[in-house]
PDB file of C-alpha atoms in Angstrom:
ATOM      1  CA  MET A   1       0.000   0.000   0.000  1.00 59.00           C
ATOM      2  CA  LYS A   2       2.820   2.384   0.892  1.00 59.00           C
ATOM      3  CA  HIS A   3       4.500   1.600  -2.402  1.00 62.00           C
ATOM      4  CA  PHE A   4       1.282   2.362  -4.283  1.00 57.00           C
ATOM      5  CA  LEU A   5       0.823   5.687  -2.461  1.00 60.00           C
ATOM      6  CA  ARG A   6       4.434   6.634  -3.171  1.00 64.00           C
ATOM      7  CA  MET A   7       3.939   5.866  -6.848  1.00 64.00           C
ATOM      8  CA  LEU A   8       0.684   7.850  -6.905  1.00 59.00           C
ATOM      9  CA  ILE A   9       2.356  10.860  -5.294  1.00 63.00           C
ATOM     10  CA  GLN A  10       5.237  10.711  -7.783  1.00 61.00           C
ATOM     11  CA  VAL A  11       2.821  10.566 -10.732  1.00 57.00           C
ATOM     12  CA  CYS A  12       0.821  13.490  -9.371  1.00 55.00           C
ATOM     13  CA  LEU A  13       3.974  15.524  -8.806  1.00 57.00           C
ATOM     14  CA  TYR A  14       5.156  14.752 -12.315  1.00 53.00           C
ATOM     15  CA  PHE A  15       1.948  15.935 -13.946  1.00 50.00           C
ATOM     16  CA  TYR A  16       1.742  18.943 -11.626  1.00 45.00           C
ATOM     17  CA  CYS A  17       5.303  20.027 -12.385  1.00 46.00           C
ATOM     18  CA  THR A  18       4.822  19.438 -16.105  1.00 51.00           C
ATOM     19  CA  PHE A  19       1.644  21.520 -16.160  1.00 49.00           C
ATOM     20  CA  LEU A  20       3.237  24.219 -14.007  1.00 46.00           C
ATOM     21  CA  TRP A  21       6.305  24.345 -16.243  1.00 43.00           C
ATOM     22  CA  ARG A  22       4.222  24.717 -19.388  1.00 52.00           C
ATOM     23  CA  CYS A  23       2.214  27.499 -17.748  1.00 49.00           C
ATOM     24  CA  LEU A  24       5.442  29.228 -16.745  1.00 45.00           C
ATOM     25  CA  LYS A  25       6.789  29.007 -20.301  1.00 47.00           C
ATOM     26  CA  PHE A  26       3.526  30.451 -21.629  1.00 47.00           C
ATOM     27  CA  VAL A  27       3.730  33.379 -19.199  1.00 46.00           C
ATOM     28  CA  MET A  28       7.391  34.005 -20.042  1.00 46.00           C
ATOM     29  CA  ARG A  29       6.564  33.978 -23.753  1.00 46.00           C
ATOM     30  CA  LYS A  30       3.885  36.635 -23.198  1.00 42.00           C
ATOM     31  CA  LEU A  31       6.071  38.772 -20.950  1.00 45.00           C
ATOM     32  CA  THR A  32       9.261  38.668 -23.028  1.00 50.00           C
ATOM     33  CA  GLY A  33       7.852  38.132 -26.494  1.00 48.00           C
ATOM     34  CA  ARG A  34      10.363  35.307 -26.916  1.00 67.00           C
ATOM     35  CA  CYS A  35       9.959  31.524 -26.980  1.00 82.00           C
ATOM     36  CA  GLU A  36      12.064  29.281 -24.745  1.00 89.00           C
ATOM     37  CA  LEU A  37      14.591  28.582 -27.512  1.00 91.00           C
ATOM     38  CA  GLN A  38      15.133  32.311 -27.981  1.00 90.00           C
ATOM     39  CA  ARG A  39      15.573  32.921 -24.274  1.00 92.00           C
ATOM     40  CA  ILE A  40      18.146  30.139 -24.005  1.00 93.00           C
ATOM     41  CA  CYS A  41      20.162  31.288 -27.016  1.00 90.00           C
ATOM     42  CA  TYR A  42      20.105  34.959 -25.992  1.00 90.00           C
ATOM     43  CA  ASN A  43      20.741  34.441 -22.272  1.00 91.00           C
ATOM     44  CA  THR A  44      23.158  31.483 -22.181  1.00 93.00           C
ATOM     45  CA  LYS A  45      26.744  31.541 -23.400  1.00 92.00           C
ATOM     46  CA  PRO A  46      27.771  29.147 -26.189  1.00 92.00           C
ATOM     47  CA  GLY A  47      29.035  25.723 -25.205  1.00 93.00           C
ATOM     48  CA  ALA A  48      27.689  22.912 -23.076  1.00 95.00           C
ATOM     49  CA  SER A  49      25.423  25.139 -20.973  1.00 95.00           C
ATOM     50  CA  ARG A  50      23.522  26.380 -24.006  1.00 96.00           C
ATOM     51  CA  THR A  51      23.522  23.144 -26.009  1.00 96.00           C
ATOM     52  CA  MET A  52      22.312  21.000 -23.107  1.00 96.00           C
ATOM     53  CA  LYS A  53      19.501  23.447 -22.326  1.00 96.00           C
ATOM     54  CA  ILE A  54      18.470  23.490 -25.996  1.00 96.00           C
ATOM     55  CA  GLU A  55      18.556  19.692 -26.087  1.00 96.00           C
ATOM     56  CA  THR A  56      16.363  19.440 -22.971  1.00 94.00           C
ATOM     57  CA  SER A  57      13.922  21.989 -24.377  1.00 93.00           C
ATOM     58  CA  LEU A  58      13.610  20.210 -27.729  1.00 94.00           C
ATOM     59  CA  ARG A  59      13.207  16.748 -26.218  1.00 94.00           C
ATOM     60  CA  GLY A  60      10.591  17.989 -23.747  1.00 89.00           C
ATOM     61  CA  SER A  61       8.523  19.883 -26.305  1.00 89.00           C
ATOM     62  CA  LYS A  62       4.948  18.928 -27.190  1.00 89.00           C
ATOM     63  CA  SER A  63       5.796  19.518 -30.854  1.00 92.00           C
ATOM     64  CA  LYS A  64       6.793  16.430 -32.814  1.00 94.00           C
ATOM     65  CA  LEU A  65       9.003  18.584 -35.033  1.00 94.00           C
ATOM     66  CA  LEU A  66      11.016  19.816 -32.059  1.00 93.00           C
ATOM     67  CA  GLN A  67      11.207  16.368 -30.480  1.00 94.00           C
ATOM     68  CA  THR A  68      12.577  14.750 -33.632  1.00 95.00           C
ATOM     69  CA  SER A  69      14.933  17.618 -34.474  1.00 95.00           C
ATOM     70  CA  VAL A  70      17.578  16.124 -32.165  1.00 94.00           C
ATOM     71  CA  SER A  71      17.772  12.964 -34.299  1.00 93.00           C
ATOM     72  CA  VAL A  72      17.707  14.297 -37.868  1.00 95.00           C
ATOM     73  CA  HIS A  73      20.499  13.667 -40.365  1.00 94.00           C
ATOM     74  CA  LEU A  74      23.322  16.210 -40.313  1.00 93.00           C
ATOM     75  CA  ASP A  75      22.410  17.277 -43.857  1.00 94.00           C
ATOM     76  CA  ALA A  76      18.842  18.045 -42.750  1.00 95.00           C
ATOM     77  CA  ILE A  77      19.752  20.395 -39.899  1.00 95.00           C
ATOM     78  CA  GLU A  78      19.538  23.600 -41.951  1.00 94.00           C
ATOM     79  CA  LYS A  79      16.042  22.703 -43.205  1.00 95.00           C
ATOM     80  CA  THR A  80      15.031  21.696 -39.686  1.00 95.00           C
ATOM     81  CA  ILE A  81      16.074  25.105 -38.347  1.00 94.00           C
ATOM     82  CA  GLU A  82      13.920  26.771 -40.993  1.00 93.00           C
ATOM     83  CA  ASP A  83      10.951  24.612 -39.979  1.00 94.00           C
ATOM     84  CA  ILE A  84      11.464  25.434 -36.293  1.00 93.00           C
ATOM     85  CA  MET A  85      11.619  29.166 -37.026  1.00 91.00           C
ATOM     86  CA  GLU A  86       8.423  28.902 -39.033  1.00 92.00           C
ATOM     87  CA  LEU A  87       6.680  26.862 -36.337  1.00 92.00           C
ATOM     88  CA  LYS A  88       7.663  29.373 -33.660  1.00 88.00           C
ATOM     89  CA  LYS A  89       6.704  32.289 -35.955  1.00 89.00           C
ATOM     90  CA  ILE A  90      10.179  33.793 -35.689  1.00 88.00           C
ATOM     91  CA  ASN A  91      11.297  36.094 -38.491  1.00 88.00           C
ATOM     92  CA  PRO A  92      14.850  35.019 -39.460  1.00 83.00           C
ATOM     93  CA  ASP A  93      15.587  38.496 -40.855  1.00 83.00           C
ATOM     94  CA  ILE A  94      14.849  40.082 -37.480  1.00 82.00           C
ATOM     95  CA  ASN A  95      16.488  37.246 -35.507  1.00 82.00           C
ATOM     96  CA  PRO A  96      19.442  36.140 -37.691  1.00 82.00           C
ATOM     97  CA  GLN A  97      21.603  35.069 -34.752  1.00 87.00           C
ATOM     98  CA  LEU A  98      18.976  32.631 -33.462  1.00 89.00           C
ATOM     99  CA  GLY A  99      19.226  30.404 -36.533  1.00 90.00           C
ATOM    100  CA  ILE A 100      23.017  30.375 -36.298  1.00 91.00           C
ATOM    101  CA  SER A 101      22.942  29.487 -32.593  1.00 93.00           C
ATOM    102  CA  LEU A 102      20.337  26.743 -33.035  1.00 94.00           C
ATOM    103  CA  GLN A 103      22.275  25.248 -35.926  1.00 94.00           C
ATOM    104  CA  ALA A 104      25.463  25.103 -33.855  1.00 95.00           C
ATOM    105  CA  CYS A 105      23.599  23.382 -31.019  1.00 96.00           C
ATOM    106  CA  LEU A 106      21.920  20.847 -33.302  1.00 96.00           C
ATOM    107  CA  LEU A 107      25.218  20.027 -34.980  1.00 96.00           C
ATOM    108  CA  GLN A 108      26.625  19.126 -31.577  1.00 96.00           C
ATOM    109  CA  ILE A 109      23.530  17.212 -30.435  1.00 97.00           C
ATOM    110  CA  VAL A 110      23.160  15.178 -33.621  1.00 97.00           C
ATOM    111  CA  GLY A 111      26.935  14.770 -33.888  1.00 97.00           C
ATOM    112  CA  TYR A 112      27.111  13.304 -30.390  1.00 97.00           C
ATOM    113  CA  ARG A 113      24.424  10.768 -31.289  1.00 97.00           C
ATOM    114  CA  ASN A 114      26.308   9.846 -34.471  1.00 97.00           C
ATOM    115  CA  LEU A 115      29.561   9.553 -32.524  1.00 97.00           C
ATOM    116  CA  ILE A 116      27.970   7.008 -30.194  1.00 98.00           C
ATOM    117  CA  ALA A 117      26.904   5.012 -33.267  1.00 97.00           C
ATOM    118  CA  ASP A 118      30.428   5.141 -34.745  1.00 97.00           C
ATOM    119  CA  VAL A 119      32.063   4.096 -31.482  1.00 97.00           C
ATOM    120  CA  GLU A 120      29.495   1.353 -30.919  1.00 97.00           C
ATOM    121  CA  LYS A 121      30.125  -0.017 -34.397  1.00 97.00           C
ATOM    122  CA  LEU A 122      33.832  -0.384 -33.656  1.00 96.00           C
ATOM    123  CA  ARG A 123      33.136  -1.876 -30.230  1.00 97.00           C
ATOM    124  CA  ARG A 124      30.749  -4.468 -31.634  1.00 96.00           C
ATOM    125  CA  GLU A 125      33.166  -5.607 -34.331  1.00 96.00           C
ATOM    126  CA  PRO A 126      35.142  -8.482 -32.791  1.00 95.00           C
ATOM    127  CA  TYR A 127      38.810  -8.987 -33.469  1.00 95.00           C
ATOM    128  CA  ASP A 128      39.078 -11.655 -36.165  1.00 95.00           C
ATOM    129  CA  SER A 129      42.443 -13.345 -36.561  1.00 93.00           C
ATOM    130  CA  ASP A 130      41.303 -14.570 -39.987  1.00 94.00           C
ATOM    131  CA  ASN A 131      40.812 -10.976 -41.128  1.00 96.00           C
ATOM    132  CA  PRO A 132      44.044  -9.734 -42.799  1.00 95.00           C
ATOM    133  CA  GLN A 133      43.262  -6.097 -41.922  1.00 95.00           C
ATOM    134  CA  HIS A 134      42.833  -6.893 -38.248  1.00 96.00           C
ATOM    135  CA  GLU A 135      46.048  -8.891 -38.186  1.00 95.00           C
ATOM    136  CA  GLU A 136      47.901  -6.113 -39.993  1.00 94.00           C
ATOM    137  CA  MET A 137      46.750  -3.557 -37.411  1.00 93.00           C
ATOM    138  CA  LEU A 138      47.869  -5.764 -34.539  1.00 94.00           C
ATOM    139  CA  LEU A 139      51.282  -6.493 -36.034  1.00 93.00           C
ATOM    140  CA  LYS A 140      51.706  -2.823 -36.863  1.00 91.00           C
ATOM    141  CA  LEU A 141      51.147  -2.025 -33.198  1.00 91.00           C
ATOM    142  CA  TRP A 142      53.959  -4.400 -32.229  1.00 91.00           C
ATOM    143  CA  LYS A 143      56.351  -2.991 -34.846  1.00 89.00           C
ATOM    144  CA  PHE A 144      55.685   0.550 -33.727  1.00 85.00           C
ATOM    145  CA  LEU A 145      56.124  -0.101 -30.024  1.00 84.00           C
ATOM    146  CA  LYS A 146      58.956  -2.645 -30.387  1.00 86.00           C
ATOM    147  CA  PRO A 147      60.741  -1.631 -33.617  1.00 87.00           C
ATOM    148  CA  ASP A 148      64.019  -3.263 -32.625  1.00 88.00           C
ATOM    149  CA  THR A 149      62.525  -6.558 -31.468  1.00 90.00           C
ATOM    150  CA  PRO A 150      61.182  -8.974 -34.111  1.00 92.00           C
ATOM    151  CA  LEU A 151      58.086 -10.930 -33.136  1.00 93.00           C
ATOM    152  CA  ALA A 152      59.044 -14.602 -33.047  1.00 91.00           C
ATOM    153  CA  SER A 153      55.562 -15.745 -34.050  1.00 92.00           C
ATOM    154  CA  ARG A 154      51.984 -14.481 -34.179  1.00 93.00           C
ATOM    155  CA  ILE A 155      51.173 -16.341 -30.967  1.00 94.00           C
ATOM    156  CA  SER A 156      53.958 -15.609 -28.548  1.00 94.00           C
ATOM    157  CA  LYS A 157      54.689 -14.724 -24.939  1.00 94.00           C
ATOM    158  CA  GLN A 158      56.344 -11.588 -26.320  1.00 94.00           C
ATOM    159  CA  TRP A 159      52.938  -9.874 -26.407  1.00 93.00           C
ATOM    160  CA  CYS A 160      53.168  -9.628 -22.629  1.00 91.00           C
ATOM    161  CA  GLU A 161      56.044  -7.171 -23.115  1.00 87.00           C
ATOM    162  CA  ILE A 162      53.580  -4.501 -24.281  1.00 87.00           C
ATOM    163  CA  GLY A 163      50.969  -5.404 -21.726  1.00 87.00           C
ATOM    164  CA  PHE A 164      48.737  -8.116 -23.153  1.00 92.00           C
ATOM    165  CA  GLN A 165      47.666 -10.851 -20.759  1.00 90.00           C
ATOM    166  CA  GLY A 166      48.528 -13.925 -22.785  1.00 90.00           C
ATOM    167  CA  ASP A 167      50.146 -15.373 -25.879  1.00 93.00           C
ATOM    168  CA  ASP A 168      47.359 -14.182 -28.211  1.00 95.00           C
ATOM    169  CA  PRO A 169      46.169 -10.547 -27.887  1.00 94.00           C
ATOM    170  CA  LYS A 170      42.861 -11.268 -29.624  1.00 93.00           C
ATOM    171  CA  THR A 171      41.464 -12.640 -26.350  1.00 93.00           C
ATOM    172  CA  ASP A 172      41.998  -9.260 -24.653  1.00 94.00           C
ATOM    173  CA  PHE A 173      39.882  -7.467 -27.261  1.00 93.00           C
ATOM    174  CA  ARG A 174      36.705  -9.432 -26.507  1.00 89.00           C
ATOM    175  CA  GLY A 175      35.085  -6.706 -24.412  1.00 89.00           C
ATOM    176  CA  MET A 176      35.877  -3.651 -26.544  1.00 95.00           C
ATOM    177  CA  GLY A 177      36.349  -5.244 -29.962  1.00 95.00           C
ATOM    178  CA  LEU A 178      38.239  -3.224 -32.552  1.00 95.00           C
ATOM    179  CA  LEU A 179      37.656  -0.062 -30.533  1.00 96.00           C
ATOM    180  CA  GLY A 180      40.312  -1.209 -28.087  1.00 95.00           C
ATOM    181  CA  LEU A 181      42.831  -1.856 -30.856  1.00 94.00           C
ATOM    182  CA  TYR A 182      42.100   1.462 -32.566  1.00 93.00           C
ATOM    183  CA  ASN A 183      42.688   3.344 -29.325  1.00 93.00           C
ATOM    184  CA  LEU A 184      45.952   1.550 -28.608  1.00 91.00           C
ATOM    185  CA  HIS A 185      47.076   2.609 -32.064  1.00 85.00           C
ATOM    186  CA  LYS A 186      46.234   6.210 -31.261  1.00 82.00           C
ATOM    187  CA  PHE A 187      48.313   6.432 -28.112  1.00 76.00           C
ATOM    188  CA  SER A 188      51.711   8.026 -28.712  1.00 57.00           C
ATOM    189  CA  LYS A 189      54.885   5.987 -28.761  1.00 57.00           C
ATOM    190  CA  ALA A 190      56.659   8.567 -26.593  1.00 54.00           C
ATOM    191  CA  GLU A 191      53.982   8.302 -23.906  1.00 63.00           C
ATOM    192  CA  TRP A 192      54.141   4.505 -23.938  1.00 60.00           C
ATOM    193  CA  GLU A 193      57.911   4.410 -23.656  1.00 59.00           C
ATOM    194  CA  GLN A 194      57.876   6.907 -20.799  1.00 58.00           C
ATOM    195  CA  LYS A 195      55.344   4.874 -18.831  1.00 56.00           C
ATOM    196  CA  ARG A 196      56.943   1.515 -19.676  1.00 56.00           C
ATOM    197  CA  MET A 197      60.258   2.710 -18.295  1.00 46.00           C
ATOM    198  CA  ASP A 198      58.695   4.102 -15.124  1.00 51.00           C
ATOM    199  CA  LYS A 199      59.452   1.487 -12.462  1.00 46.00           C
ATOM    200  CA  ALA A 200      56.565   2.728 -10.335  1.00 48.00           C
ATOM    201  CA  ILE A 201      53.929   2.080 -12.978  1.00 57.00           C
ATOM    202  CA  GLY A 202      52.848  -1.349 -11.738  1.00 61.00           C
ATOM    203  CA  TYR A 203      50.415  -2.109 -14.565  1.00 69.00           C
ATOM    204  CA  SER A 204      50.418  -3.368 -18.155  1.00 80.00           C
ATOM    205  CA  PHE A 205      49.989  -0.858 -20.992  1.00 85.00           C
ATOM    206  CA  ALA A 206      47.800  -2.813 -23.418  1.00 90.00           C
ATOM    207  CA  ILE A 207      45.266  -4.243 -20.979  1.00 90.00           C
ATOM    208  CA  VAL A 208      44.983  -0.910 -19.144  1.00 90.00           C
ATOM    209  CA  GLY A 209      44.522   0.840 -22.499  1.00 92.00           C
ATOM    210  CA  ILE A 210      41.608  -1.475 -23.257  1.00 94.00           C
ATOM    211  CA  ASN A 211      40.242  -0.868 -19.755  1.00 94.00           C
ATOM    212  CA  ILE A 212      40.426   2.917 -20.165  1.00 95.00           C
ATOM    213  CA  THR A 213      38.746   2.469 -23.558  1.00 97.00           C
ATOM    214  CA  ASP A 214      35.883   0.855 -21.633  1.00 97.00           C
ATOM    215  CA  LEU A 215      35.796   3.864 -19.295  1.00 97.00           C
ATOM    216  CA  ALA A 216      35.722   6.351 -22.180  1.00 97.00           C
ATOM    217  CA  TYR A 217      33.012   4.320 -23.912  1.00 98.00           C
ATOM    218  CA  ASN A 218      30.768   4.266 -20.849  1.00 98.00           C
ATOM    219  CA  LEU A 219      31.266   7.983 -20.246  1.00 98.00           C
ATOM    220  CA  LEU A 220      30.214   8.587 -23.844  1.00 98.00           C
ATOM    221  CA  VAL A 221      27.138   6.338 -23.837  1.00 98.00           C
ATOM    222  CA  SER A 222      25.925   7.611 -20.454  1.00 97.00           C
ATOM    223  CA  GLY A 223      26.011  11.183 -21.755  1.00 96.00           C
ATOM    224  CA  ALA A 224      28.639  12.279 -19.236  1.00 97.00           C
ATOM    225  CA  LEU A 225      30.983  13.374 -22.038  1.00 97.00           C
ATOM    226  CA  LYS A 226      28.415  15.792 -23.475  1.00 97.00           C
ATOM    227  CA  THR A 227      29.793  18.531 -21.234  1.00 96.00           C
ATOM    228  CA  HIS A 228      33.296  17.947 -22.572  1.00 96.00           C
ATOM    229  CA  PHE A 229      32.426  17.565 -26.259  1.00 96.00           C
ATOM    230  CA  TYR A 230      29.921  20.428 -26.350  1.00 95.00           C
ATOM    231  CA  ASN A 231      32.662  22.685 -24.959  1.00 94.00           C
ATOM    232  CA  ILE A 232      35.532  21.609 -27.219  1.00 92.00           C
ATOM    233  CA  ALA A 233      33.778  20.807 -30.521  1.00 90.00           C
ATOM    234  CA  PRO A 234      32.238  23.920 -32.124  1.00 87.00           C
ATOM    235  CA  GLU A 235      30.291  21.643 -34.464  1.00 88.00           C
ATOM    236  CA  ALA A 236      29.762  17.863 -34.521  1.00 93.00           C
ATOM    237  CA  PRO A 237      32.114  15.832 -32.284  1.00 94.00           C
ATOM    238  CA  THR A 238      33.902  13.095 -34.209  1.00 93.00           C
ATOM    239  CA  LEU A 239      35.795   9.868 -33.621  1.00 94.00           C
ATOM    240  CA  SER A 240      39.000  11.911 -33.515  1.00 91.00           C
ATOM    241  CA  HIS A 241      37.622  13.851 -30.547  1.00 93.00           C
ATOM    242  CA  PHE A 242      36.819  10.566 -28.809  1.00 95.00           C
ATOM    243  CA  GLN A 243      40.314   9.194 -29.421  1.00 92.00           C
ATOM    244  CA  GLN A 244      41.856  12.425 -28.172  1.00 91.00           C
ATOM    245  CA  THR A 245      39.772  12.064 -25.016  1.00 94.00           C
ATOM    246  CA  PHE A 246      40.986   8.472 -24.607  1.00 94.00           C
ATOM    247  CA  CYS A 247      44.608   9.644 -24.858  1.00 90.00           C
ATOM    248  CA  TYR A 248      43.930  12.288 -22.237  1.00 92.00           C
ATOM    249  CA  LEU A 249      42.311   9.745 -19.901  1.00 94.00           C
ATOM    250  CA  MET A 250      45.303   7.418 -20.299  1.00 91.00           C
ATOM    251  CA  HIS A 251      47.633  10.293 -19.523  1.00 89.00           C
ATOM    252  CA  GLU A 252      45.630  11.346 -16.446  1.00 92.00           C
ATOM    253  CA  PHE A 253      45.140   7.780 -15.203  1.00 92.00           C
ATOM    254  CA  HIS A 254      48.872   7.219 -15.249  1.00 88.00           C
ATOM    255  CA  LYS A 255      49.428  10.302 -13.082  1.00 89.00           C
ATOM    256  CA  PHE A 256      46.569   9.257 -10.805  1.00 92.00           C
ATOM    257  CA  TRP A 257      48.010   5.744 -10.433  1.00 90.00           C
ATOM    258  CA  ILE A 258      51.378   7.162  -9.384  1.00 87.00           C
ATOM    259  CA  GLU A 259      49.690   9.520  -6.906  1.00 90.00           C
ATOM    260  CA  GLU A 260      47.672   6.663  -5.378  1.00 89.00           C
ATOM    261  CA  ASP A 261      50.814   4.521  -5.095  1.00 84.00           C
ATOM    262  CA  PRO A 262      48.976   1.178  -4.862  1.00 85.00           C
ATOM    263  CA  MET A 263      50.651  -1.854  -3.375  1.00 83.00           C
ATOM    264  CA  ASP A 264      50.228  -3.941  -6.527  1.00 80.00           C
ATOM    265  CA  ILE A 265      48.020  -4.585  -9.574  1.00 80.00           C
ATOM    266  CA  MET A 266      45.384  -6.176  -7.326  1.00 85.00           C
ATOM    267  CA  GLU A 267      44.336  -2.636  -6.400  1.00 89.00           C
ATOM    268  CA  PHE A 268      43.686  -1.716 -10.011  1.00 89.00           C
ATOM    269  CA  ASN A 269      39.876  -1.869  -9.804  1.00 91.00           C
ATOM    270  CA  ARG A 270      39.836   0.332  -6.712  1.00 94.00           C
ATOM    271  CA  VAL A 271      42.086   2.934  -8.301  1.00 93.00           C
ATOM    272  CA  ARG A 272      40.155   2.838 -11.567  1.00 94.00           C
ATOM    273  CA  GLU A 273      36.820   3.359  -9.814  1.00 96.00           C
ATOM    274  CA  LYS A 274      38.199   6.262  -7.802  1.00 97.00           C
ATOM    275  CA  PHE A 275      39.565   7.768 -11.002  1.00 97.00           C
ATOM    276  CA  ARG A 276      36.205   7.287 -12.758  1.00 97.00           C
ATOM    277  CA  LYS A 277      34.361   9.090  -9.970  1.00 97.00           C
ATOM    278  CA  ARG A 278      36.778  12.003 -10.176  1.00 97.00           C
ATOM    279  CA  ILE A 279      36.281  12.345 -13.935  1.00 97.00           C
ATOM    280  CA  VAL A 280      32.483  12.097 -13.613  1.00 97.00           C
ATOM    281  CA  LYS A 281      32.517  14.803 -10.938  1.00 96.00           C
ATOM    282  CA  GLN A 282      34.593  17.066 -13.180  1.00 96.00           C
ATOM    283  CA  LEU A 283      32.172  16.538 -16.055  1.00 96.00           C
ATOM    284  CA  GLN A 284      29.250  17.716 -13.925  1.00 95.00           C
ATOM    285  CA  ASN A 285      30.614  21.236 -14.308  1.00 95.00           C
ATOM    286  CA  PRO A 286      28.928  22.683 -17.448  1.00 93.00           C
ATOM    287  CA  ASP A 287      32.070  24.703 -18.202  1.00 92.00           C
ATOM    288  CA  MET A 288      34.319  21.638 -18.072  1.00 92.00           C
ATOM    289  CA  ALA A 289      36.541  20.622 -20.972  1.00 91.00           C
ATOM    290  CA  LEU A 290      38.759  17.682 -20.060  1.00 90.00           C
ATOM    291  CA  CYS A 291      41.547  18.363 -22.530  1.00 80.00           C
ATOM    292  CA  PRO A 292      41.142  21.747 -24.271  1.00 68.00           C
ATOM    293  CA  HIS A 293      44.894  22.069 -24.782  1.00 61.00           C
ATOM    294  CA  PHE A 294      45.938  18.409 -24.683  1.00 51.00           C
ATOM    295  CA  ALA A 295      48.215  17.753 -27.671  1.00 41.00           C
ATOM    296  CA  ALA A 296      46.936  14.248 -28.303  1.00 37.00           C
ATOM    297  CA  SER A 297      47.492  14.652 -32.041  1.00 39.00           C
ATOM    298  CA  GLU A 298      51.252  14.886 -31.641  1.00 38.00           C
ATOM    299  CA  GLY A 299      53.114  11.651 -32.170  1.00 36.00           C
ATOM    300  CA  LEU A 300      50.036   9.509 -32.699  1.00 35.00           C
ATOM    301  CA  ILE A 301      50.152   6.247 -34.552  1.00 34.00           C
ATOM    302  CA  ASN A 302      48.147   6.527 -37.748  1.00 34.00           C
ATOM    303  CA  ILE A 303      46.431   3.405 -38.977  1.00 32.00           C
TER     304      ILE A 303
END
C-alpha cells in the first residue's frame, strides 16, 4: 500500500510540475515576447550550458518537429532550423543570430548521437584473426612499439612485453572489440615508452589501455561526455575527438596511479573506480573541458 501511495504521489507531482512548467513558459513567452529557444540562445553563453539546455527543451517539447529535431540527419539540420523558425513564428531576418545558434547546437547534439553510433560499431566488431586487416593492425602495433625486437611468431609470450595478458592478444579485445585496438594505435609511442620505463607504474599498458577504452566508452554512452564535447567541438564531435579524449584519460590515469601509489596490480579496480568518480565529478561542471589544450594529435600512430 505504501508503495502504491508513493507511486501515486510521484505521478501526481510529475503531472503537476509538467503543467506548471508549461504554464510558466507560456507566461514568459507573453512577458518577453520570446519563446524558450530564444531565451536560451540569448541568455546562455555558447558551449555545453547552451547546447544542453536546448537539447532538454527540444526533447521535452509537445511539438513532434522539435522532439525529432535532435535525431535528424546532419544534412537536414539547416532545413530543420527553418521549420522550427516557421513553427515558432520567428522572423529570421529580425532574428538572424537565433538560426546560427540553433544550428550550432543541433550540430553538436546530432553529432554526439552519431559519434555514439560510430564508437558502438567499432566496439561491436570483434577482433578476427582470420581478417588480414585486423592482423595487420595488430602487427603494426607491435612494430611501432617494439621496432628493434622482431616478433618470433603471431602467438607468442612476447605480447606480454607490451601489456597483453597472454600469448594471443585477440582474447583481450573481446570486451571492446576493434575499438580497443584502434585506441591503442592512437596512443603516442613517446607516452608509452615513458610509462613503460617508469618502475613505479605497476600495470600493463595494453590491458589498461583497453580498460580505459571501456571507461571512455561508458562515459560517452551515459552522456557524461556531453559537457566535454559540447565545450571543445564547435560543431559535430567526431571519432577523432573521442580518441583524443581516450589519450587524455590514459595520460591522467597514469598520473593518478602514481599519486595513489597502490601496493600492486590487485588494487587496479579500486584505483580505476576512484579515477572514474573524479572524472564524472569534473564533467558535472557545465564549463568543463577535459583536454582543451591536450596535444593528443602529436606523435600519434596513424592506422
